[in-house]
């Protein structure tokens, strides 16, 4: 049976569960005399595993290295080592005699003694101890014979005990000569097999299953290998073959289960002849689609190109038994392909295929031989690779089902499975069916601890998953991982703070948009209007509002993009797009549409805006459901209440289809609008001009008339309001406010032009402004016989300040496409608007401070604290309409607040736009027309007072609802010993102070 290199804990587990520790092992340099050398030279090999020395069968050098034959001036011994590793021969116990002067072969005395990889780290002039006799190439040493340390394998002398070469020999440690014990190292095994030192079928392993030497190693038979190290060193020393010994601390693998040291050891194995399938494997790999593709084209392809026969057997008790029955002389072998065949050949009924239920079963053959099952079980990777057919019990059942669905549509696993599951799936499917096992494959990277190490339960270097889920939710954790380098097959250093960042940046804005919808949908009922029922998609598509058109188009673009990318299994492009969409929904649509959504415009317009937001949120939830299943389900369960015929769960809903047309122009225009807003904000920040400070004028410079028409047309009001600017001036004369210059895009042109890049770049930079304009109009230009497109050249616009103006009076910002210019000069005519914004800002902050909901109705009172109240009076008078629209109610003077008003919060502010003032928030208070209420009772003041007391005792919202149901009238007949009265809203009683004084002023 062939051998494979393994270890006490099988290699697959060793690789998956290794636990490295720093240990101190013996470090020895041993000589191997060169047979027939006239100087009596010896090869010198370095090892930290003396227990492998009795199994030495070859020495390995690097054919590309230079080797030297040197004489030790103290001992006279001649050694052969790599020239770059001569310092390894230094023995601090030796004291060199006086150096022989001026020998032509002397090593120069000024040679640096700190040779790369020196294990001693000494700084003495070590090389003075040696005389160079000869320099040779590594290739010239190949084939030379040497005298082994021990004669345990003397019968292999015809092929063994000679020098071979391989590139795994390096110059960063040792002597440049590696001693090979083929049963105890993967490279040793490979090199010896490749050089016919021995064959896989006759490999002698000198260590048994318990890690003890076999009888073959007579001097150390029965000894545990690690315990025999000292005695082996003493035996080498007694033979005069020890150059140096010491201790060497290095990282060594331990079993992650038993915490015991591991050793590589060749074990008898059953193999799959993968090398015969190599070409077919490579061809099948071409038929698959991987995300990301570099894993397929590089990592996996390279692994298949170097594929070797696969050892599929393991020496364990638990596992799937190998279905192989073999005779003692190994001349008859039967492989069972079914339970029925085993029962037929053995005559034994089989109920369970575990080892302890079938190992006793024997088969008597026609030749008289007795067949017994081999002891081994399958490598567990063989079972995982059999998944596509084994899980449906093919070929014994479900043949049609398997044939219709094989190869599978996709598999998904980590990068570490490139040489594991992905490989075994491919090998078995190729061997059995001549096909790949899958059509598509998603490969993710590894999630590491924050320190970059593997997550380890013993080290506890990661937060508890349940702790993260309890703190931030499973959806936040899921989205954090999906939107990380892991989905691009790159490693991720997991940080709990990153999950919190997803909650802060994604879920909170998303939930706030949903909450804003719910609050304003409820507000309709609170105000006595018809309950909210969303309009259908066809009606919403007809909306004349530009932001409705934009968000509807952007939603269809989202559905189109996600479908397209999910069809391509590209998770890493989907989530960033989704997150950008949510950001646009909250920071553009909701932010710019607050007045409409809050009902500050017509009711029909409000319902269209709310329905649009509802529809977008619903589609967004359906699109995001696979990524955030719990969060979207919570939102959906509430949203479905206003839509008859909805599915019981969002996960029962079909994934959205594209409906309606996408408007690429409107999407581009809104994107450009946001660019303009961002550029203008940057200018404000540079000059310390907050948004509450109104500015006179903004100029937008761009050559595209359609672009300017959009910004100065449908989108104008949003730009002006968001930036608090009074006037917007479009300009398509790009040279009026800027000078143009061209720069080559080296990232695009460098690869294409090669050596011509320098000449082309020089001519691009020398382009005149007229040439640049002509290039932009034509879309291409010929330079140095190369046709360059708009994507090849960057056109930069540098601001040209108008004559007579300083940088404090006017400034600009651009992105290479559009130029934004702000007039920063102070203007007294804008003072009142800025002051009004400051007042509104303080009111909103006070609402938040007293924990009011947006739908909570309050009355706001203003009190000037200045001696000269003319400034505040002028502001309140000129900005009355703006303040009322911004706060949703009339701003009242403090002196008008009735004594029975319930104050919710108040605060005073000083030095705000040259004003000092107080703001008071109070619950809406009833106000009465005393004359009118007296007339209800023929002038009886007591009855009138009783009516006022009764109405003031009622819940304000309930009272408002009763008046609405009575068309503004209410019969009060529940006051004892008092006649009934019909109270008319707006005549006898007013629900708020604001209503009362508005009515009074209108009279």
Short mmCIF file of C-alpha atoms in Angstrom, two decimals, residues 722-913:
data_model
loop_
_atom_site.label_atom_id
_atom_site.label_comp_id
_atom_site.label_asym_id
_atom_site.label_seq_id
_atom_site.Cartn_x
_atom_site.Cartn_y
_atom_site.Cartn_z
CA UNK A 722 -31.04 73.76 1.96
CA UNK A 723 -28.19 76.25 1.53
CA UNK A 724 -30.14 79.27 2.85
CA UNK A 725 -29.31 81.36 -0.21
CA UNK A 726 -31.57 84.05 -1.69
CA UNK A 727 -30.57 83.90 -5.36
CA UNK A 728 -29.24 81.25 -7.75
CA UNK A 729 -27.53 82.29 -10.97
CA UNK A 730 -26.77 79.66 -13.66
CA UNK A 731 -23.82 80.25 -15.97
CA UNK A 732 -22.77 78.12 -18.95
CA UNK A 733 -19.80 80.34 -19.85
CA UNK A 734 -17.08 78.24 -18.23
CA UNK A 735 -14.37 80.83 -18.93
CA UNK A 736 -16.19 83.68 -17.17
CA UNK A 737 -15.38 82.44 -13.68
CA UNK A 738 -12.72 79.81 -14.30
CA UNK A 739 -9.68 78.90 -16.32
CA UNK A 740 -9.41 75.45 -17.82
CA UNK A 741 -6.47 73.09 -17.77
CA UNK A 742 -6.12 69.48 -18.81
CA UNK A 743 -4.40 66.62 -17.00
CA UNK A 744 -3.92 63.07 -18.31
CA UNK A 745 -5.55 60.26 -16.35
CA UNK A 746 -2.41 58.21 -15.78
CA UNK A 747 -4.34 55.31 -14.23
CA UNK A 748 -6.21 54.86 -17.54
CA UNK A 749 -3.56 55.84 -20.09
CA UNK A 750 -0.44 54.41 -18.46
CA UNK A 751 -1.13 50.78 -19.31
CA UNK A 752 -2.45 51.63 -22.78
CA UNK A 753 0.24 53.99 -24.03
CA UNK A 754 3.33 52.56 -22.37
CA UNK A 755 6.44 54.42 -23.54
CA UNK A 756 4.33 56.99 -25.41
CA UNK A 757 2.84 58.20 -22.14
CA UNK A 758 5.44 60.92 -21.59
CA UNK A 759 4.93 62.60 -24.97
CA UNK A 760 1.13 62.40 -24.74
CA UNK A 761 1.08 63.73 -21.17
CA UNK A 762 3.20 66.72 -22.16
CA UNK A 763 0.87 67.65 -25.02
CA UNK A 764 -2.25 67.20 -22.88
CA UNK A 765 -0.92 69.60 -20.25
CA UNK A 766 -0.09 72.12 -23.01
CA UNK A 767 -3.66 72.20 -24.38
CA UNK A 768 -5.12 75.72 -24.65
CA UNK A 769 -8.50 76.61 -23.18
CA UNK A 770 -10.01 76.76 -26.66
CA UNK A 771 -8.65 73.28 -27.41
CA UNK A 772 -10.05 71.97 -24.17
CA UNK A 773 -13.51 73.37 -24.94
CA UNK A 774 -13.36 71.87 -28.42
CA UNK A 775 -12.34 68.53 -26.91
CA UNK A 776 -15.30 68.60 -24.49
CA UNK A 777 -17.71 69.37 -27.33
CA UNK A 778 -16.30 66.73 -29.68
CA UNK A 779 -15.78 64.08 -27.01
CA UNK A 780 -12.36 63.08 -28.36
CA UNK A 781 -9.04 64.48 -29.54
CA UNK A 782 -6.02 63.15 -31.49
CA UNK A 783 -2.71 63.63 -29.65
CA UNK A 784 0.56 62.11 -30.88
CA UNK A 785 -1.42 59.78 -33.18
CA UNK A 786 -3.49 58.51 -30.24
CA UNK A 787 -7.27 59.01 -30.06
CA UNK A 788 -8.17 60.10 -26.53
CA UNK A 789 -11.71 60.09 -25.13
CA UNK A 790 -13.34 62.09 -22.33
CA UNK A 791 -12.45 59.33 -19.85
CA UNK A 792 -8.75 59.66 -20.71
CA UNK A 793 -8.31 63.35 -19.86
CA UNK A 794 -9.28 65.23 -16.70
CA UNK A 795 -10.51 68.77 -17.36
CA UNK A 796 -9.88 70.91 -14.27
CA UNK A 797 -11.57 74.27 -13.66
CA UNK A 798 -9.60 76.72 -11.54
CA UNK A 799 -11.63 79.57 -10.03
CA UNK A 800 -10.99 83.04 -11.51
CA UNK A 801 -12.05 85.61 -8.92
CA UNK A 802 -13.93 88.68 -10.28
CA UNK A 803 -11.92 91.90 -10.32
CA UNK A 804 -12.12 94.02 -7.21
CA UNK A 805 -13.29 91.21 -4.91
CA UNK A 806 -11.27 89.51 -2.18
CA UNK A 807 -11.26 85.85 -1.13
CA UNK A 808 -13.32 86.84 1.93
CA UNK A 809 -16.03 88.32 -0.26
CA UNK A 810 -16.35 85.54 -2.82
CA UNK A 811 -15.07 81.98 -2.95
CA UNK A 812 -15.60 78.88 -5.04
CA UNK A 813 -15.34 75.10 -4.96
CA UNK A 814 -15.45 72.56 -7.77
CA UNK A 815 -15.12 68.86 -8.46
CA UNK A 816 -13.72 69.06 -12.00
CA UNK A 817 -17.23 68.99 -13.46
CA UNK A 818 -19.17 71.84 -11.88
CA UNK A 819 -17.99 75.07 -10.23
CA UNK A 820 -19.94 76.63 -7.34
CA UNK A 821 -19.35 80.30 -6.40
CA UNK A 822 -20.73 81.91 -3.23
CA UNK A 823 -21.11 85.62 -2.52
CA UNK A 824 -19.97 85.85 1.12
CA UNK A 825 -20.47 89.58 1.65
CA UNK A 826 -22.66 90.47 4.66
CA UNK A 827 -26.06 91.95 3.81
CA UNK A 828 -28.25 93.64 6.40
CA UNK A 829 -31.30 92.77 4.37
CA UNK A 830 -30.64 89.12 5.17
CA UNK A 831 -30.22 89.65 8.90
CA UNK A 832 -33.87 89.05 9.76
CA UNK A 833 -33.98 85.75 7.87
CA UNK A 834 -30.88 84.53 9.69
CA UNK A 835 -32.24 85.62 13.06
CA UNK A 836 -35.50 83.78 12.35
CA UNK A 837 -33.56 80.58 11.63
CA UNK A 838 -31.77 80.96 14.96
CA UNK A 839 -35.10 81.31 16.79
CA UNK A 840 -36.54 78.24 15.05
CA UNK A 841 -33.38 76.28 15.84
CA UNK A 842 -33.72 77.07 19.59
CA UNK A 843 -37.40 76.10 19.54
CA UNK A 844 -36.69 72.72 17.94
CA UNK A 845 -33.87 72.01 20.39
CA UNK A 846 -36.15 72.81 23.32
CA UNK A 847 -38.81 70.45 21.92
CA UNK A 848 -36.22 67.72 21.81
CA UNK A 849 -34.97 68.57 25.30
CA UNK A 850 -38.44 68.07 26.82
CA UNK A 851 -38.84 64.79 24.85
CA UNK A 852 -41.72 65.86 22.61
CA UNK A 853 -42.70 63.68 19.67
CA UNK A 854 -43.03 65.38 16.25
CA UNK A 855 -46.82 64.86 16.39
CA UNK A 856 -47.14 66.43 19.86
CA UNK A 857 -48.97 69.75 19.53
CA UNK A 858 -47.71 72.59 21.71
CA UNK A 859 -47.96 76.36 21.76
CA UNK A 860 -44.76 78.37 21.57
CA UNK A 861 -44.30 81.69 23.35
CA UNK A 862 -41.57 84.22 22.67
CA UNK A 863 -40.35 86.80 25.19
CA UNK A 864 -37.82 89.48 24.30
CA UNK A 865 -35.26 90.07 27.06
CA UNK A 866 -33.70 93.11 25.39
CA UNK A 867 -34.30 96.67 26.54
CA UNK A 868 -34.69 97.63 22.89
CA UNK A 869 -37.29 95.23 21.62
CA UNK A 870 -37.46 96.73 18.15
CA UNK A 871 -35.01 94.20 16.67
CA UNK A 872 -36.98 91.14 17.77
CA UNK A 873 -40.28 92.77 16.81
CA UNK A 874 -38.96 93.45 13.30
CA UNK A 875 -37.75 89.86 12.97
CA UNK A 876 -41.03 88.35 14.17
CA UNK A 877 -43.07 90.58 11.92
CA UNK A 878 -41.08 90.08 8.70
CA UNK A 879 -40.43 86.36 9.22
CA UNK A 880 -43.82 85.41 10.65
CA UNK A 881 -44.72 83.14 7.73
CA UNK A 882 -41.36 81.32 7.72
CA UNK A 883 -41.44 80.72 11.50
CA UNK A 884 -45.04 79.43 11.38
CA UNK A 885 -44.21 76.99 8.56
CA UNK A 886 -41.03 75.82 10.32
CA UNK A 887 -42.55 75.12 13.76
CA UNK A 888 -46.06 74.18 12.56
CA UNK A 889 -47.86 76.71 14.76
CA UNK A 890 -48.15 80.42 15.44
CA UNK A 891 -45.30 81.98 17.47
CA UNK A 892 -47.04 83.86 20.30
CA UNK A 893 -45.84 86.64 22.55
CA UNK A 894 -45.20 85.55 26.11
CA UNK A 895 -47.64 88.15 27.39
CA UNK A 896 -50.49 86.27 25.69
CA UNK A 897 -49.96 83.03 27.63
CA UNK A 898 -53.00 82.42 29.88
CA UNK A 899 -52.60 81.60 33.54
CA UNK A 900 -54.16 78.17 33.12
CA UNK A 901 -51.61 77.12 30.46
CA UNK A 902 -49.50 74.03 31.38
CA UNK A 903 -45.83 74.81 30.77
CA UNK A 904 -43.76 71.90 29.38
CA UNK A 905 -40.42 73.64 29.17
CA UNK A 906 -38.78 77.02 28.96
CA UNK A 907 -35.30 78.35 28.34
CA UNK A 908 -33.56 81.70 27.91
CA UNK A 909 -30.96 82.53 25.26
CA UNK A 910 -28.51 85.42 25.08
CA UNK A 911 -26.44 86.89 22.27
CA UNK A 912 -28.28 85.10 19.46
CA UNK A 913 -28.13 87.33 16.35
#
